[in-house]
Amino acid sequence: ALDSQESRNLFSAEDQRLTYGDVWESEGSTLQRKDIVAHPKPDCKVYADYFKMVKNEIARMRNVFKLRLGTRTFRDTERKNGRLHRRRLARCQSTDRLFYRKSEKTDKGLALCLLLDESGSMGTPSIRTPRRKATITIQIAVLLAEALKKVPGIELEIYSYSSFGYNSEGSLLKYLYGKQNPNPQSIAAYGDGGENYDHKAIETSVELFKKNTTNKNRLMIMVSDGAPAGVEYGGHSAILATKRAADEAERKGVPIIHVAIEAYRAEEMFKNSLKFTDLSDLTNQMRRLVTKIVKRVSE
């Protein structure tokens, strides 16, 4: 027979479809840590609250993606043959390149992963505290999930990471949205985290990201607010472990753009780290960043 704690753990595992990964250890630690991936259940009420906060931004971002990705028709101008380009007739005495031809271009698209810090320092998201780091972060996730619905040529995966267990010594990755958890309302499960084992979160998310996307053009955006920290985990050794994980992710074809919110020594861990310290405009900054990424991909 199961005791009460074991019954609660079993119910939680079935409710959130927990997947147990490898046992891992950090440098110098004597703990037998575990790695878990959870697939949270949707919460339509909470999700609706955050949707209202970003709904005015959704259409603008979606239009950028639709314009830049998929199959586009464009004019190949200044040709010596083809259809006459009337606007160039005035130059007929100086050039014979007066024609154009219509062509189609299919962009290679993009697989995008959003990896979100869910540690205690981010706070608990709440619509009553719109400028709290966790509240802004969940808005970013909702904005991307809604803007990229049915946009051709792009795949989106959203994960968050924190800790679990009685002593918060294990690494927990929440699969908030993507191929294995296709209802965006599961994003409402973001929040109320503990520690942040950054290197393990990167390793686990990279494997999930590659497994659940088909586009070879992959990019991960990681949003965090501080140094990696946990039980018998932190300091220089944790920073080095995170750097090694980020470098290995790039070797596997998943470069990381790190968005630092009040981050500590972020440049020592990531090749591409952007400091976003104006929390009041973080959602707009993230929208502009993703827009630039999509434009770069489609050029």
PDB file of C-alpha atoms in Angstrom:
ATOM      1  CA  ALA A   1       0.000   0.000   0.000  1.00  0.00           C
ATOM      2  CA  LEU A   2       1.120   3.564  -0.733  1.00  0.00           C
ATOM      3  CA  ASP A   3       1.385   6.130   2.017  1.00  0.00           C
ATOM      4  CA  SER A   4      -0.196   9.579   1.559  1.00  0.00           C
ATOM      5  CA  GLN A   5       2.943  11.211   0.110  1.00  0.00           C
ATOM      6  CA  GLU A   6       3.495   8.384  -2.357  1.00  0.00           C
ATOM      7  CA  SER A   7      -0.155   8.598  -3.426  1.00  0.00           C
ATOM      8  CA  ARG A   8       0.175  12.353  -4.048  1.00  0.00           C
ATOM      9  CA  ASN A   9       3.370  11.807  -6.053  1.00  0.00           C
ATOM     10  CA  LEU A  10       1.727   9.104  -8.142  1.00  0.00           C
ATOM     11  CA  PHE A  11      -1.321  11.290  -8.819  1.00  0.00           C
ATOM     12  CA  SER A  12       0.904  14.215  -9.785  1.00  0.00           C
ATOM     13  CA  ALA A  13       2.946  12.025 -12.132  1.00  0.00           C
ATOM     14  CA  GLU A  14      -0.184  10.806 -13.915  1.00  0.00           C
ATOM     15  CA  ASP A  15      -1.809  14.245 -13.954  1.00  0.00           C
ATOM     16  CA  GLN A  16       1.163  16.040 -15.498  1.00  0.00           C
ATOM     17  CA  ARG A  17       2.572  13.127 -17.504  1.00  0.00           C
ATOM     18  CA  LEU A  18       5.949  13.213 -15.806  1.00  0.00           C
ATOM     19  CA  THR A  19       8.883  11.714 -17.701  1.00  0.00           C
ATOM     20  CA  TYR A  20      11.905  10.708 -15.653  1.00  0.00           C
ATOM     21  CA  GLY A  21      15.280  11.259 -17.288  1.00  0.00           C
ATOM     22  CA  ASP A  22      18.808  10.377 -16.264  1.00  0.00           C
ATOM     23  CA  VAL A  23      20.314  10.673 -12.804  1.00  0.00           C
ATOM     24  CA  TRP A  24      22.848  13.488 -12.860  1.00  0.00           C
ATOM     25  CA  GLU A  25      25.392  15.082 -10.557  1.00  0.00           C
ATOM     26  CA  SER A  26      26.904  18.534 -10.529  1.00  0.00           C
ATOM     27  CA  GLU A  27      30.616  19.042 -10.018  1.00  0.00           C
ATOM     28  CA  GLY A  28      31.582  18.349  -6.418  1.00  0.00           C
ATOM     29  CA  SER A  29      28.088  17.242  -5.395  1.00  0.00           C
ATOM     30  CA  THR A  30      27.386  14.003  -3.558  1.00  0.00           C
ATOM     31  CA  LEU A  31      23.647  14.062  -4.309  1.00  0.00           C
ATOM     32  CA  GLN A  32      21.929  11.636  -6.661  1.00  0.00           C
ATOM     33  CA  ARG A  33      19.902  14.151  -8.600  1.00  0.00           C
ATOM     34  CA  LYS A  34      17.087  13.357 -10.993  1.00  0.00           C
ATOM     35  CA  ASP A  35      15.947  15.001 -14.188  1.00  0.00           C
ATOM     36  CA  ILE A  36      12.184  15.260 -14.830  1.00  0.00           C
ATOM     37  CA  VAL A  37      10.122  16.612 -17.725  1.00  0.00           C
ATOM     38  CA  ALA A  38       6.513  17.553 -16.883  1.00  0.00           C
ATOM     39  CA  HIS A  39       3.661  18.169 -19.334  1.00  0.00           C
ATOM     40  CA  PRO A  40       1.292  20.487 -17.426  1.00  0.00           C
ATOM     41  CA  LYS A  41      -2.452  20.464 -17.956  1.00  0.00           C
ATOM     42  CA  PRO A  42      -4.140  23.438 -19.671  1.00  0.00           C
ATOM     43  CA  ASP A  43      -5.756  26.162 -17.574  1.00  0.00           C
ATOM     44  CA  CYS A  44      -8.104  28.153 -19.799  1.00  0.00           C
ATOM     45  CA  LYS A  45      -9.076  30.738 -17.166  1.00  0.00           C
ATOM     46  CA  VAL A  46      -5.544  31.770 -16.207  1.00  0.00           C
ATOM     47  CA  TYR A  47      -4.415  31.730 -19.831  1.00  0.00           C
ATOM     48  CA  ALA A  48      -7.299  34.028 -20.817  1.00  0.00           C
ATOM     49  CA  ASP A  49      -6.124  36.605 -18.276  1.00  0.00           C
ATOM     50  CA  TYR A  50      -2.652  36.810 -19.817  1.00  0.00           C
ATOM     51  CA  PHE A  51      -4.047  36.677 -23.335  1.00  0.00           C
ATOM     52  CA  LYS A  52      -5.936  39.909 -22.612  1.00  0.00           C
ATOM     53  CA  MET A  53      -2.670  41.555 -21.585  1.00  0.00           C
ATOM     54  CA  VAL A  54      -0.982  40.944 -24.959  1.00  0.00           C
ATOM     55  CA  LYS A  55      -3.863  40.702 -27.444  1.00  0.00           C
ATOM     56  CA  ASN A  56      -3.117  44.115 -28.972  1.00  0.00           C
ATOM     57  CA  GLU A  57       0.403  42.943 -29.920  1.00  0.00           C
ATOM     58  CA  ILE A  58      -0.549  39.594 -31.488  1.00  0.00           C
ATOM     59  CA  ALA A  59      -1.728  40.722 -34.920  1.00  0.00           C
ATOM     60  CA  ARG A  60       1.301  42.935 -35.488  1.00  0.00           C
ATOM     61  CA  MET A  61       3.753  40.142 -34.714  1.00  0.00           C
ATOM     62  CA  ARG A  62       1.798  37.568 -36.736  1.00  0.00           C
ATOM     63  CA  ASN A  63       1.821  39.823 -39.799  1.00  0.00           C
ATOM     64  CA  VAL A  64       5.617  40.030 -39.674  1.00  0.00           C
ATOM     65  CA  PHE A  65       5.902  36.246 -39.695  1.00  0.00           C
ATOM     66  CA  LYS A  66       3.350  35.765 -42.469  1.00  0.00           C
ATOM     67  CA  LEU A  67       5.126  38.347 -44.604  1.00  0.00           C
ATOM     68  CA  ARG A  68       8.580  36.908 -44.084  1.00  0.00           C
ATOM     69  CA  LEU A  69       8.021  33.142 -43.963  1.00  0.00           C
ATOM     70  CA  GLY A  70       6.564  30.639 -46.388  1.00  0.00           C
ATOM     71  CA  THR A  71       6.377  31.072 -50.181  1.00  0.00           C
ATOM     72  CA  ARG A  72       6.551  34.626 -51.498  1.00  0.00           C
ATOM     73  CA  THR A  73       6.220  36.084 -55.001  1.00  0.00           C
ATOM     74  CA  PHE A  74       8.659  38.822 -55.942  1.00  0.00           C
ATOM     75  CA  ARG A  75       9.869  40.688 -59.042  1.00  0.00           C
ATOM     76  CA  ASP A  76      13.316  40.011 -60.464  1.00  0.00           C
ATOM     77  CA  THR A  77      13.959  43.386 -62.118  1.00  0.00           C
ATOM     78  CA  GLU A  78      16.624  44.885 -64.433  1.00  0.00           C
ATOM     79  CA  ARG A  79      16.545  41.953 -66.828  1.00  0.00           C
ATOM     80  CA  LYS A  80      17.248  41.981 -70.567  1.00  0.00           C
ATOM     81  CA  ASN A  81      14.194  39.846 -71.293  1.00  0.00           C
ATOM     82  CA  GLY A  82      10.833  39.071 -69.791  1.00  0.00           C
ATOM     83  CA  ARG A  83       7.879  41.382 -69.224  1.00  0.00           C
ATOM     84  CA  LEU A  84       8.316  45.089 -69.864  1.00  0.00           C
ATOM     85  CA  HIS A  85       8.839  47.159 -66.708  1.00  0.00           C
ATOM     86  CA  ARG A  86       7.028  50.379 -67.602  1.00  0.00           C
ATOM     87  CA  ARG A  87       8.617  52.445 -64.868  1.00  0.00           C
ATOM     88  CA  ARG A  88      12.037  51.884 -66.472  1.00  0.00           C
ATOM     89  CA  LEU A  89      11.040  53.076 -69.950  1.00  0.00           C
ATOM     90  CA  ALA A  90      12.515  56.494 -69.268  1.00  0.00           C
ATOM     91  CA  ARG A  91      15.960  54.842 -69.104  1.00  0.00           C
ATOM     92  CA  CYS A  92      15.733  53.141 -72.467  1.00  0.00           C
ATOM     93  CA  GLN A  93      18.456  55.371 -73.989  1.00  0.00           C
ATOM     94  CA  SER A  94      20.993  54.378 -71.307  1.00  0.00           C
ATOM     95  CA  THR A  95      20.203  50.698 -70.622  1.00  0.00           C
ATOM     96  CA  ASP A  96      18.553  47.692 -72.187  1.00  0.00           C
ATOM     97  CA  ARG A  97      17.595  46.225 -68.812  1.00  0.00           C
ATOM     98  CA  LEU A  98      13.942  47.216 -69.044  1.00  0.00           C
ATOM     99  CA  PHE A  99      12.264  43.916 -68.203  1.00  0.00           C
ATOM    100  CA  TYR A 100      11.273  41.894 -65.175  1.00  0.00           C
ATOM    101  CA  ARG A 101      10.256  38.345 -64.343  1.00  0.00           C
ATOM    102  CA  LYS A 102       8.044  37.091 -61.527  1.00  0.00           C
ATOM    103  CA  SER A 103       9.640  34.477 -59.283  1.00  0.00           C
ATOM    104  CA  GLU A 104       8.721  32.557 -56.158  1.00  0.00           C
ATOM    105  CA  LYS A 105      10.946  32.192 -53.131  1.00  0.00           C
ATOM    106  CA  THR A 106      10.405  29.602 -50.435  1.00  0.00           C
ATOM    107  CA  ASP A 107      12.143  30.492 -47.182  1.00  0.00           C
ATOM    108  CA  LYS A 108      13.901  27.843 -45.198  1.00  0.00           C
ATOM    109  CA  GLY A 109      11.798  28.699 -42.153  1.00  0.00           C
ATOM    110  CA  LEU A 110      12.782  28.424 -38.515  1.00  0.00           C
ATOM    111  CA  ALA A 111      12.417  26.178 -35.488  1.00  0.00           C
ATOM    112  CA  LEU A 112      12.299  28.427 -32.418  1.00  0.00           C
ATOM    113  CA  CYS A 113      12.581  27.381 -28.773  1.00  0.00           C
ATOM    114  CA  LEU A 114      11.780  29.654 -25.841  1.00  0.00           C
ATOM    115  CA  LEU A 115      13.453  28.489 -22.602  1.00  0.00           C
ATOM    116  CA  LEU A 116      12.201  30.386 -19.544  1.00  0.00           C
ATOM    117  CA  ASP A 117      13.734  30.685 -16.101  1.00  0.00           C
ATOM    118  CA  GLU A 118      11.123  29.741 -13.502  1.00  0.00           C
ATOM    119  CA  SER A 119      13.270  30.061 -10.376  1.00  0.00           C
ATOM    120  CA  GLY A 120      12.102  31.766  -7.206  1.00  0.00           C
ATOM    121  CA  SER A 121      13.907  35.017  -8.031  1.00  0.00           C
ATOM    122  CA  MET A 122      11.553  35.537 -10.985  1.00  0.00           C
ATOM    123  CA  GLY A 123       8.613  35.790  -8.588  1.00  0.00           C
ATOM    124  CA  THR A 124       5.096  34.421  -9.028  1.00  0.00           C
ATOM    125  CA  PRO A 125       3.155  35.630 -12.090  1.00  0.00           C
ATOM    126  CA  SER A 126      -0.011  37.555 -11.377  1.00  0.00           C
ATOM    127  CA  ILE A 127      -2.175  39.924 -13.399  1.00  0.00           C
ATOM    128  CA  ARG A 128      -2.198  42.156 -10.316  1.00  0.00           C
ATOM    129  CA  THR A 129       1.581  42.670 -10.625  1.00  0.00           C
ATOM    130  CA  PRO A 130       2.047  43.372 -14.352  1.00  0.00           C
ATOM    131  CA  ARG A 131       5.686  44.495 -14.012  1.00  0.00           C
ATOM    132  CA  ARG A 132       6.893  41.491 -12.037  1.00  0.00           C
ATOM    133  CA  LYS A 133       9.509  39.479 -13.955  1.00  0.00           C
ATOM    134  CA  ALA A 134       7.450  36.285 -13.971  1.00  0.00           C
ATOM    135  CA  THR A 135       4.322  38.114 -15.171  1.00  0.00           C
ATOM    136  CA  ILE A 136       6.191  39.701 -18.061  1.00  0.00           C
ATOM    137  CA  THR A 137       7.802  36.372 -18.956  1.00  0.00           C
ATOM    138  CA  ILE A 138       4.494  34.536 -19.221  1.00  0.00           C
ATOM    139  CA  GLN A 139       3.157  37.382 -21.378  1.00  0.00           C
ATOM    140  CA  ILE A 140       6.075  36.824 -23.772  1.00  0.00           C
ATOM    141  CA  ALA A 141       5.259  33.114 -23.993  1.00  0.00           C
ATOM    142  CA  VAL A 142       1.560  33.753 -24.661  1.00  0.00           C
ATOM    143  CA  LEU A 143       2.373  36.406 -27.254  1.00  0.00           C
ATOM    144  CA  LEU A 144       4.632  34.073 -29.231  1.00  0.00           C
ATOM    145  CA  ALA A 145       2.277  31.103 -28.989  1.00  0.00           C
ATOM    146  CA  GLU A 146      -0.670  33.131 -30.266  1.00  0.00           C
ATOM    147  CA  ALA A 147       1.237  35.044 -32.946  1.00  0.00           C
ATOM    148  CA  LEU A 148       2.762  31.927 -34.488  1.00  0.00           C
ATOM    149  CA  LYS A 149      -0.438  29.883 -34.733  1.00  0.00           C
ATOM    150  CA  LYS A 150      -0.873  28.624 -38.293  1.00  0.00           C
ATOM    151  CA  VAL A 151       2.095  30.641 -39.550  1.00  0.00           C
ATOM    152  CA  PRO A 152       3.805  28.585 -42.287  1.00  0.00           C
ATOM    153  CA  GLY A 153       7.482  27.779 -42.071  1.00  0.00           C
ATOM    154  CA  ILE A 154       7.974  28.039 -38.312  1.00  0.00           C
ATOM    155  CA  GLU A 155       7.916  25.603 -35.399  1.00  0.00           C
ATOM    156  CA  LEU A 156       7.676  26.793 -31.789  1.00  0.00           C
ATOM    157  CA  GLU A 157       8.571  24.974 -28.570  1.00  0.00           C
ATOM    158  CA  ILE A 158       8.240  26.634 -25.134  1.00  0.00           C
ATOM    159  CA  TYR A 159       9.795  25.186 -21.953  1.00  0.00           C
ATOM    160  CA  SER A 160      10.439  26.503 -18.453  1.00  0.00           C
ATOM    161  CA  TYR A 161      12.903  25.201 -15.890  1.00  0.00           C
ATOM    162  CA  SER A 162      13.215  25.049 -12.132  1.00  0.00           C
ATOM    163  CA  SER A 163      13.696  22.387  -9.443  1.00  0.00           C
ATOM    164  CA  PHE A 164      11.673  19.719  -7.692  1.00  0.00           C
ATOM    165  CA  GLY A 165      11.889  17.355  -4.729  1.00  0.00           C
ATOM    166  CA  TYR A 166      11.870  17.762  -0.969  1.00  0.00           C
ATOM    167  CA  ASN A 167      15.240  19.549  -0.994  1.00  0.00           C
ATOM    168  CA  SER A 168      14.834  21.089  -4.477  1.00  0.00           C
ATOM    169  CA  GLU A 169      17.844  19.104  -5.611  1.00  0.00           C
ATOM    170  CA  GLY A 170      16.363  17.758  -8.861  1.00  0.00           C
ATOM    171  CA  SER A 171      16.037  19.486 -12.233  1.00  0.00           C
ATOM    172  CA  LEU A 172      12.495  20.085 -13.508  1.00  0.00           C
ATOM    173  CA  LEU A 173      11.666  21.086 -17.071  1.00  0.00           C
ATOM    174  CA  LYS A 174       8.061  21.990 -17.893  1.00  0.00           C
ATOM    175  CA  TYR A 175       6.967  21.316 -21.460  1.00  0.00           C
ATOM    176  CA  LEU A 176       4.618  24.277 -21.737  1.00  0.00           C
ATOM    177  CA  TYR A 177       3.859  24.250 -25.448  1.00  0.00           C
ATOM    178  CA  GLY A 178       4.915  22.448 -28.609  1.00  0.00           C
ATOM    179  CA  LYS A 179       4.533  19.199 -30.488  1.00  0.00           C
ATOM    180  CA  GLN A 180       4.081  17.055 -27.353  1.00  0.00           C
ATOM    181  CA  ASN A 181       1.851  19.587 -25.597  1.00  0.00           C
ATOM    182  CA  PRO A 182      -0.074  21.378 -28.365  1.00  0.00           C
ATOM    183  CA  ASN A 183      -2.573  23.321 -26.235  1.00  0.00           C
ATOM    184  CA  PRO A 184      -1.085  26.769 -25.524  1.00  0.00           C
ATOM    185  CA  GLN A 185      -3.225  27.068 -22.385  1.00  0.00           C
ATOM    186  CA  SER A 186      -0.630  24.862 -20.657  1.00  0.00           C
ATOM    187  CA  ILE A 187       1.585  27.958 -20.589  1.00  0.00           C
ATOM    188  CA  ALA A 188      -0.542  29.019 -17.610  1.00  0.00           C
ATOM    189  CA  ALA A 189       1.423  26.465 -15.543  1.00  0.00           C
ATOM    190  CA  TYR A 190       4.496  28.713 -15.615  1.00  0.00           C
ATOM    191  CA  GLY A 191       5.551  30.022 -12.203  1.00  0.00           C
ATOM    192  CA  ASP A 192       6.141  29.133  -8.535  1.00  0.00           C
ATOM    193  CA  GLY A 193       9.602  27.664  -9.076  1.00  0.00           C
ATOM    194  CA  GLY A 194      12.544  27.082  -6.770  1.00  0.00           C
ATOM    195  CA  GLU A 195      16.175  26.633  -7.835  1.00  0.00           C
ATOM    196  CA  ASN A 196      17.679  26.925 -11.313  1.00  0.00           C
ATOM    197  CA  TYR A 197      20.064  24.260 -12.588  1.00  0.00           C
ATOM    198  CA  ASP A 198      20.797  26.074 -15.826  1.00  0.00           C
ATOM    199  CA  HIS A 199      23.217  23.666 -17.477  1.00  0.00           C
ATOM    200  CA  LYS A 200      20.909  20.687 -16.987  1.00  0.00           C
ATOM    201  CA  ALA A 201      17.933  22.676 -18.281  1.00  0.00           C
ATOM    202  CA  ILE A 202      19.871  23.523 -21.444  1.00  0.00           C
ATOM    203  CA  GLU A 203      20.935  19.912 -22.000  1.00  0.00           C
ATOM    204  CA  THR A 204      17.405  18.546 -21.553  1.00  0.00           C
ATOM    205  CA  SER A 205      15.716  21.265 -23.610  1.00  0.00           C
ATOM    206  CA  VAL A 206      18.141  20.862 -26.525  1.00  0.00           C
ATOM    207  CA  GLU A 207      17.344  17.160 -26.777  1.00  0.00           C
ATOM    208  CA  LEU A 208      13.596  17.811 -26.602  1.00  0.00           C
ATOM    209  CA  PHE A 209      13.840  20.646 -29.097  1.00  0.00           C
ATOM    210  CA  LYS A 210      15.682  18.549 -31.675  1.00  0.00           C
ATOM    211  CA  LYS A 211      13.371  15.584 -31.145  1.00  0.00           C
ATOM    212  CA  ASN A 212      10.180  17.581 -31.651  1.00  0.00           C
ATOM    213  CA  THR A 213      11.130  19.814 -34.603  1.00  0.00           C
ATOM    214  CA  THR A 214      11.989  18.982 -38.205  1.00  0.00           C
ATOM    215  CA  ASN A 215      13.451  22.258 -39.473  1.00  0.00           C
ATOM    216  CA  LYS A 216      17.253  22.120 -39.327  1.00  0.00           C
ATOM    217  CA  ASN A 217      17.427  25.884 -38.893  1.00  0.00           C
ATOM    218  CA  ARG A 218      17.028  25.986 -35.109  1.00  0.00           C
ATOM    219  CA  LEU A 219      17.435  28.755 -32.548  1.00  0.00           C
ATOM    220  CA  MET A 220      16.880  28.877 -28.787  1.00  0.00           C
ATOM    221  CA  ILE A 221      16.055  32.053 -26.852  1.00  0.00           C
ATOM    222  CA  MET A 222      16.762  31.640 -23.145  1.00  0.00           C
ATOM    223  CA  VAL A 223      15.323  34.179 -20.682  1.00  0.00           C
ATOM    224  CA  SER A 224      16.788  34.255 -17.155  1.00  0.00           C
ATOM    225  CA  ASP A 225      17.477  36.731 -14.396  1.00  0.00           C
ATOM    226  CA  GLY A 226      20.502  35.482 -12.503  1.00  0.00           C
ATOM    227  CA  ALA A 227      23.331  33.039 -11.954  1.00  0.00           C
ATOM    228  CA  PRO A 228      22.738  29.274 -11.860  1.00  0.00           C
ATOM    229  CA  ALA A 229      22.028  28.253  -8.276  1.00  0.00           C
ATOM    230  CA  GLY A 230      20.747  25.283  -6.318  1.00  0.00           C
ATOM    231  CA  VAL A 231      21.516  22.751  -3.616  1.00  0.00           C
ATOM    232  CA  GLU A 232      25.290  22.155  -3.660  1.00  0.00           C
ATOM    233  CA  TYR A 233      25.288  23.930  -7.000  1.00  0.00           C
ATOM    234  CA  GLY A 234      26.461  27.423  -7.832  1.00  0.00           C
ATOM    235  CA  GLY A 235      29.430  29.736  -8.156  1.00  0.00           C
ATOM    236  CA  HIS A 236      32.221  29.307 -10.672  1.00  0.00           C
ATOM    237  CA  SER A 237      31.667  25.588 -11.258  1.00  0.00           C
ATOM    238  CA  ALA A 238      27.986  26.104 -12.156  1.00  0.00           C
ATOM    239  CA  ILE A 239      28.883  28.977 -14.481  1.00  0.00           C
ATOM    240  CA  LEU A 240      31.436  26.781 -16.267  1.00  0.00           C
ATOM    241  CA  ALA A 241      28.930  23.937 -16.524  1.00  0.00           C
ATOM    242  CA  THR A 242      26.379  26.306 -18.073  1.00  0.00           C
ATOM    243  CA  LYS A 243      28.967  27.621 -20.537  1.00  0.00           C
ATOM    244  CA  ARG A 244      29.891  24.075 -21.563  1.00  0.00           C
ATOM    245  CA  ALA A 245      26.217  23.197 -22.050  1.00  0.00           C
ATOM    246  CA  ALA A 246      25.621  26.313 -24.182  1.00  0.00           C
ATOM    247  CA  ASP A 247      28.708  25.599 -26.307  1.00  0.00           C
ATOM    248  CA  GLU A 248      27.647  21.967 -26.766  1.00  0.00           C
ATOM    249  CA  ALA A 249      24.146  23.096 -27.796  1.00  0.00           C
ATOM    250  CA  GLU A 250      25.673  25.206 -30.565  1.00  0.00           C
ATOM    251  CA  ARG A 251      27.797  22.265 -31.744  1.00  0.00           C
ATOM    252  CA  LYS A 252      24.564  20.268 -31.973  1.00  0.00           C
ATOM    253  CA  GLY A 253      23.026  22.905 -34.210  1.00  0.00           C
ATOM    254  CA  VAL A 254      21.077  24.847 -31.560  1.00  0.00           C
ATOM    255  CA  PRO A 255      22.669  28.279 -31.021  1.00  0.00           C
ATOM    256  CA  ILE A 256      21.403  30.175 -27.975  1.00  0.00           C
ATOM    257  CA  ILE A 257      20.523  33.849 -27.680  1.00  0.00           C
ATOM    258  CA  HIS A 258      20.434  34.653 -23.973  1.00  0.00           C
ATOM    259  CA  VAL A 259      18.148  37.437 -22.775  1.00  0.00           C
ATOM    260  CA  ALA A 260      19.506  38.631 -19.460  1.00  0.00           C
ATOM    261  CA  ILE A 261      17.104  40.232 -16.991  1.00  0.00           C
ATOM    262  CA  GLU A 262      19.342  41.637 -14.259  1.00  0.00           C
ATOM    263  CA  ALA A 263      21.608  38.676 -15.035  1.00  0.00           C
ATOM    264  CA  TYR A 264      24.827  37.976 -13.176  1.00  0.00           C
ATOM    265  CA  ARG A 265      27.984  37.368 -15.298  1.00  0.00           C
ATOM    266  CA  ALA A 266      25.859  36.294 -18.259  1.00  0.00           C
ATOM    267  CA  GLU A 267      28.629  37.098 -20.742  1.00  0.00           C
ATOM    268  CA  GLU A 268      30.772  34.375 -19.124  1.00  0.00           C
ATOM    269  CA  MET A 269      28.187  31.712 -19.967  1.00  0.00           C
ATOM    270  CA  PHE A 270      26.786  32.705 -23.358  1.00  0.00           C
ATOM    271  CA  LYS A 271      28.359  33.897 -26.607  1.00  0.00           C
ATOM    272  CA  ASN A 272      25.268  35.946 -27.428  1.00  0.00           C
ATOM    273  CA  SER A 273      23.806  37.612 -24.356  1.00  0.00           C
ATOM    274  CA  LEU A 274      21.505  40.627 -24.555  1.00  0.00           C
ATOM    275  CA  LYS A 275      20.785  42.648 -21.422  1.00  0.00           C
ATOM    276  CA  PHE A 276      17.170  43.738 -21.162  1.00  0.00           C
ATOM    277  CA  THR A 277      17.060  45.766 -17.960  1.00  0.00           C
ATOM    278  CA  ASP A 278      13.978  47.874 -18.715  1.00  0.00           C
ATOM    279  CA  LEU A 279      11.290  45.525 -17.408  1.00  0.00           C
ATOM    280  CA  SER A 280       8.509  47.958 -18.252  1.00  0.00           C
ATOM    281  CA  ASP A 281       9.221  47.450 -21.969  1.00  0.00           C
ATOM    282  CA  LEU A 282      10.421  43.825 -21.939  1.00  0.00           C
ATOM    283  CA  THR A 283       7.475  42.419 -23.902  1.00  0.00           C
ATOM    284  CA  ASN A 284       8.000  44.932 -26.721  1.00  0.00           C
ATOM    285  CA  GLN A 285      11.750  44.340 -26.683  1.00  0.00           C
ATOM    286  CA  MET A 286      11.203  40.603 -27.077  1.00  0.00           C
ATOM    287  CA  ARG A 287       8.752  41.173 -29.924  1.00  0.00           C
ATOM    288  CA  ARG A 288      11.315  43.330 -31.723  1.00  0.00           C
ATOM    289  CA  LEU A 289      14.068  40.767 -31.100  1.00  0.00           C
ATOM    290  CA  VAL A 290      12.042  37.905 -32.580  1.00  0.00           C
ATOM    291  CA  THR A 291      11.069  40.098 -35.530  1.00  0.00           C
ATOM    292  CA  LYS A 292      14.746  40.800 -36.248  1.00  0.00           C
ATOM    293  CA  ILE A 293      15.524  37.085 -36.039  1.00  0.00           C
ATOM    294  CA  VAL A 294      12.790  36.234 -38.539  1.00  0.00           C
ATOM    295  CA  LYS A 295      13.938  38.983 -40.925  1.00  0.00           C
ATOM    296  CA  ARG A 296      17.500  37.666 -40.754  1.00  0.00           C
ATOM    297  CA  VAL A 297      16.320  34.138 -41.511  1.00  0.00           C
ATOM    298  CA  SER A 298      14.243  35.205 -44.507  1.00  0.00           C
ATOM    299  CA  GLU A 299      16.809  37.508 -46.148  1.00  0.00           C
TER     300      GLU A 299
END
